[in-house]
PDB file of C-alpha atoms and ligand atoms in Angstrom:
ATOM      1  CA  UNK V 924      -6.635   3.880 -25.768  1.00  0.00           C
ATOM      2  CA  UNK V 925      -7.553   0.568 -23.475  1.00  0.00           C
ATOM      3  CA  UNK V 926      -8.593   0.667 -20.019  1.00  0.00           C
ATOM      4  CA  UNK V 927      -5.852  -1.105 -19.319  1.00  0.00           C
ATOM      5  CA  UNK V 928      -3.057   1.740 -20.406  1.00  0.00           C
ATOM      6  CA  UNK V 929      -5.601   4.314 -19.284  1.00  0.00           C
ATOM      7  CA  UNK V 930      -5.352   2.678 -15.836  1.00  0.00           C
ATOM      8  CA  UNK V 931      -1.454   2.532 -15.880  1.00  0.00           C
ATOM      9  CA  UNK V 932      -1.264   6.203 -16.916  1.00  0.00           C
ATOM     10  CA  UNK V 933      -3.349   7.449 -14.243  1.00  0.00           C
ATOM     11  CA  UNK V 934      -1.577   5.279 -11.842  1.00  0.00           C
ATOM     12  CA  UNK V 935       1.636   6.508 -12.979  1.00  0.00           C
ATOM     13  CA  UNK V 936       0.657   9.911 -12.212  1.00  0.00           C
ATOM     14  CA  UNK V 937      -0.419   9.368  -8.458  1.00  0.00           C
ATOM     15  CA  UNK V 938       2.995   7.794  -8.528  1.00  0.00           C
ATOM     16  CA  UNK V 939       4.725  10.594 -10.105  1.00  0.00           C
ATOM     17  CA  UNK V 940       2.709  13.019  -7.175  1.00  0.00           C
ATOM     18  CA  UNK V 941       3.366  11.389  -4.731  1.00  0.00           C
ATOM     19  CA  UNK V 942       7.046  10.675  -5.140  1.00  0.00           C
ATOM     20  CA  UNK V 943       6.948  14.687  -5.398  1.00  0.00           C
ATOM     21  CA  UNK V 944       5.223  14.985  -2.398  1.00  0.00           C
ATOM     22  CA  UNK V 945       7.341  12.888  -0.750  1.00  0.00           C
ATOM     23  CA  UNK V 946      10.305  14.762  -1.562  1.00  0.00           C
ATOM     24  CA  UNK V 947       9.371  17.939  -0.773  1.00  0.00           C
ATOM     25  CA  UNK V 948       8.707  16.419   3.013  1.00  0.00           C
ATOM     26  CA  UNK V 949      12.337  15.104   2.836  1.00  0.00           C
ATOM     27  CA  UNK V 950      13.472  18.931   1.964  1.00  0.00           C
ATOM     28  CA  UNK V 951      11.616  20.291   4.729  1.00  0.00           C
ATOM     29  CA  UNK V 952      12.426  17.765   6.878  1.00  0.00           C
ATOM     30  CA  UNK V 953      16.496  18.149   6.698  1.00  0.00           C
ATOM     31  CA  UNK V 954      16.054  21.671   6.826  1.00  0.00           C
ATOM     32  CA  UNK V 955      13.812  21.423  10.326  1.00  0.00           C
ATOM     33  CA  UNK V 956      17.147  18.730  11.299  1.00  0.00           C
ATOM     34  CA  UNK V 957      19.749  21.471  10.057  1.00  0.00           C
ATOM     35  CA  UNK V 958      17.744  24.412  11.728  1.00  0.00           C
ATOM     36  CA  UNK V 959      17.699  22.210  15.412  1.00  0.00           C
ATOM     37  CA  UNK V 960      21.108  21.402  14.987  1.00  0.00           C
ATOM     38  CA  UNK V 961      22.122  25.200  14.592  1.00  0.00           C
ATOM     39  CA  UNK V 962      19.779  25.992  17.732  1.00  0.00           C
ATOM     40  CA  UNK V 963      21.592  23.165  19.619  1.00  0.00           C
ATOM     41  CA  UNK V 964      25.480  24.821  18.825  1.00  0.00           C
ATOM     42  CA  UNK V 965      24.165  28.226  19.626  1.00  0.00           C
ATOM     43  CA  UNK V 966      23.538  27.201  23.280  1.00  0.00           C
ATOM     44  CA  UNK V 967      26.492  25.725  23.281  1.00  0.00           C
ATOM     45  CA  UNK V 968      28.097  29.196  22.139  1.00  0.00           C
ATOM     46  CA  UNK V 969      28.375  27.948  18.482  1.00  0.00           C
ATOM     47  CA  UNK V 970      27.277  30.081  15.329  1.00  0.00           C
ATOM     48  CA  UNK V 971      27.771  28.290  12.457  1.00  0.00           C
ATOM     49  CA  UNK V 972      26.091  31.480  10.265  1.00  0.00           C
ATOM     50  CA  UNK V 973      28.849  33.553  12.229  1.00  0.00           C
ATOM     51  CA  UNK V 974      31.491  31.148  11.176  1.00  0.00           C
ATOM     52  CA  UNK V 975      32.380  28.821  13.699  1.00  0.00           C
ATOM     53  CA  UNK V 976      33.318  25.284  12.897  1.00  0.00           C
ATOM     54  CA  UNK V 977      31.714  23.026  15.142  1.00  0.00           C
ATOM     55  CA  UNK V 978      34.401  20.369  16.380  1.00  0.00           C
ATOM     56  CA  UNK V 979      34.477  17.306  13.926  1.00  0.00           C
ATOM     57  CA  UNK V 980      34.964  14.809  16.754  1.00  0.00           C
ATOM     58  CA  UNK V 981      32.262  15.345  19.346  1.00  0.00           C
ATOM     59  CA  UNK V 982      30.022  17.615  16.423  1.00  0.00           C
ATOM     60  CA  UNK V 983      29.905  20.140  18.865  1.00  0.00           C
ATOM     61  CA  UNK V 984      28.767  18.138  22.089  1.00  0.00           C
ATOM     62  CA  UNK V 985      32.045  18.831  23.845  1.00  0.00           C
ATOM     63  CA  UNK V 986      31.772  15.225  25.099  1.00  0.00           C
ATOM     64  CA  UNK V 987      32.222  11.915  23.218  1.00  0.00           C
ATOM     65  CA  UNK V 988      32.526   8.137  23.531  1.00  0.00           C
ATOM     66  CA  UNK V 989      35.325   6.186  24.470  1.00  0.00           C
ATOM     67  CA  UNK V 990      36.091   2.876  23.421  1.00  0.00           C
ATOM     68  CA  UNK V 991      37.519   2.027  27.163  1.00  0.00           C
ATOM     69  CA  UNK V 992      37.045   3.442  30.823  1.00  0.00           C
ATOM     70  CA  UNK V 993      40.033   5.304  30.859  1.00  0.00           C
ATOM     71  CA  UNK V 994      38.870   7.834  28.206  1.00  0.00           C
ATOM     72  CA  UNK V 995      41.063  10.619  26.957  1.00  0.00           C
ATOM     73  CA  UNK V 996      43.721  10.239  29.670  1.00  0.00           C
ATOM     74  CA  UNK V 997      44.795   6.430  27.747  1.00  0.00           C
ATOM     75  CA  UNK V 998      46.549   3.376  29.237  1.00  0.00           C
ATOM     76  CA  UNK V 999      45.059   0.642  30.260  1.00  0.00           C
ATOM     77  CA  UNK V1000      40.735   0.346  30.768  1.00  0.00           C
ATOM     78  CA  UNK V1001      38.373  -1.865  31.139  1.00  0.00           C
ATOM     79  CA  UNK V1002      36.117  -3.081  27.824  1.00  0.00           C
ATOM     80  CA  UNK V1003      33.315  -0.185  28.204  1.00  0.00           C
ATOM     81  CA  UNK V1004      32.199   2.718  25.966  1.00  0.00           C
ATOM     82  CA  UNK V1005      32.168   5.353  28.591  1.00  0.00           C
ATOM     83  CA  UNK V1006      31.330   9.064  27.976  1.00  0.00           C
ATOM     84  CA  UNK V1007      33.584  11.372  28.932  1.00  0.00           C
ATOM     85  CA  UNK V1008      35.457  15.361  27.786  1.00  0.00           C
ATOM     86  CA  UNK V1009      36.188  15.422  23.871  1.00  0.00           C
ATOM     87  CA  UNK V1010      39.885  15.196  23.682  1.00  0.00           C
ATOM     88  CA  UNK V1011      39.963  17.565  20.379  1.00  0.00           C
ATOM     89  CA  UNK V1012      38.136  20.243  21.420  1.00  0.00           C
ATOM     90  CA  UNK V1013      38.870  19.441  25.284  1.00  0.00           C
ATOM     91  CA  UNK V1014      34.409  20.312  25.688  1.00  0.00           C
ATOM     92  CA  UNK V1015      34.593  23.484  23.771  1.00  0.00           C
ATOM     93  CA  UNK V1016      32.648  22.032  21.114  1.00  0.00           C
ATOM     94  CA  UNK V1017      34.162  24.534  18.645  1.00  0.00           C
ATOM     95  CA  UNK V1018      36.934  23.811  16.266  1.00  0.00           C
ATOM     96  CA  UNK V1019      38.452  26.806  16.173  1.00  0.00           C
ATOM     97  CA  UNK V1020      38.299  28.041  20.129  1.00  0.00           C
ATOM     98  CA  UNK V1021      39.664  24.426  22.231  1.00  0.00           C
ATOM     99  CA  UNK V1022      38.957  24.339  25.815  1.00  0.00           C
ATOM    100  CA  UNK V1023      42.313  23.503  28.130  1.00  0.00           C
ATOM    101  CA  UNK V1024      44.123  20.642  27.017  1.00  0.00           C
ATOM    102  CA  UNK V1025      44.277  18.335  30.296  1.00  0.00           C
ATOM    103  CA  UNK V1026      46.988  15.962  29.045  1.00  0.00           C
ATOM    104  CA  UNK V1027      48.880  18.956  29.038  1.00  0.00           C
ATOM    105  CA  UNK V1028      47.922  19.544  32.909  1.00  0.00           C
ATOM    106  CA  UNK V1029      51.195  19.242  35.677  1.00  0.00           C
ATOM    107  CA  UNK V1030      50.642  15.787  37.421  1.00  0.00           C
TER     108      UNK V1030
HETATM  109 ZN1  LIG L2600      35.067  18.030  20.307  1.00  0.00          ZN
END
């Protein structure tokens, strides 16, 4: 065997370790991001082990971003992304368990 392959081979192998290494930081990495997001519903009342569905639109937040300053209540806005109550979940945050709808409100 030459240097030269020897060389390749052993680089291939710090490769090969550290493309391992780095993978297993990915893994425990998501699972840290997966573990905060679960803390973050529970104080918001959600348990995703228990079986709640966190709301697809806000992911739980109970608020969102609107495309316009009039927000959930619609018609006519100025051009501004303005936070406001998630209109699918009405702030709940859970899919399941909706807050008050307030289009549905008397005026
Ligand atoms: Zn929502």
């Amino acid at each position: 065997m030459s240097e030269v392959q020897r060389s390749d081979e052993s680089e291939l192998t710090a490769l090969l370790a550290e493309n391992s290494r780095l993978k297993e930081q990915i893994r425990q990495l998501q699972d840290r991001r997966d573990r905060m997001y679960d803390d973050m519903l529970l104080w918001r009342g959600i348990d995703r082990e228990g079986g709640d569905t966190p709301c697809k639109l806000c992911g739980g937040a109970g608020v969102r971003a609107y495309g316009g300053t009039t927000t959930w209540r619609g018609g006519i806005g100025g051009q501004m992304i303005t936070g406001d109550i998630c209109d699918k979940c009405w702030g709940s945050g859970n899919a399941e368990k909706p807050w008050l709808n307030l289009r549905q409100l008397p005026r």
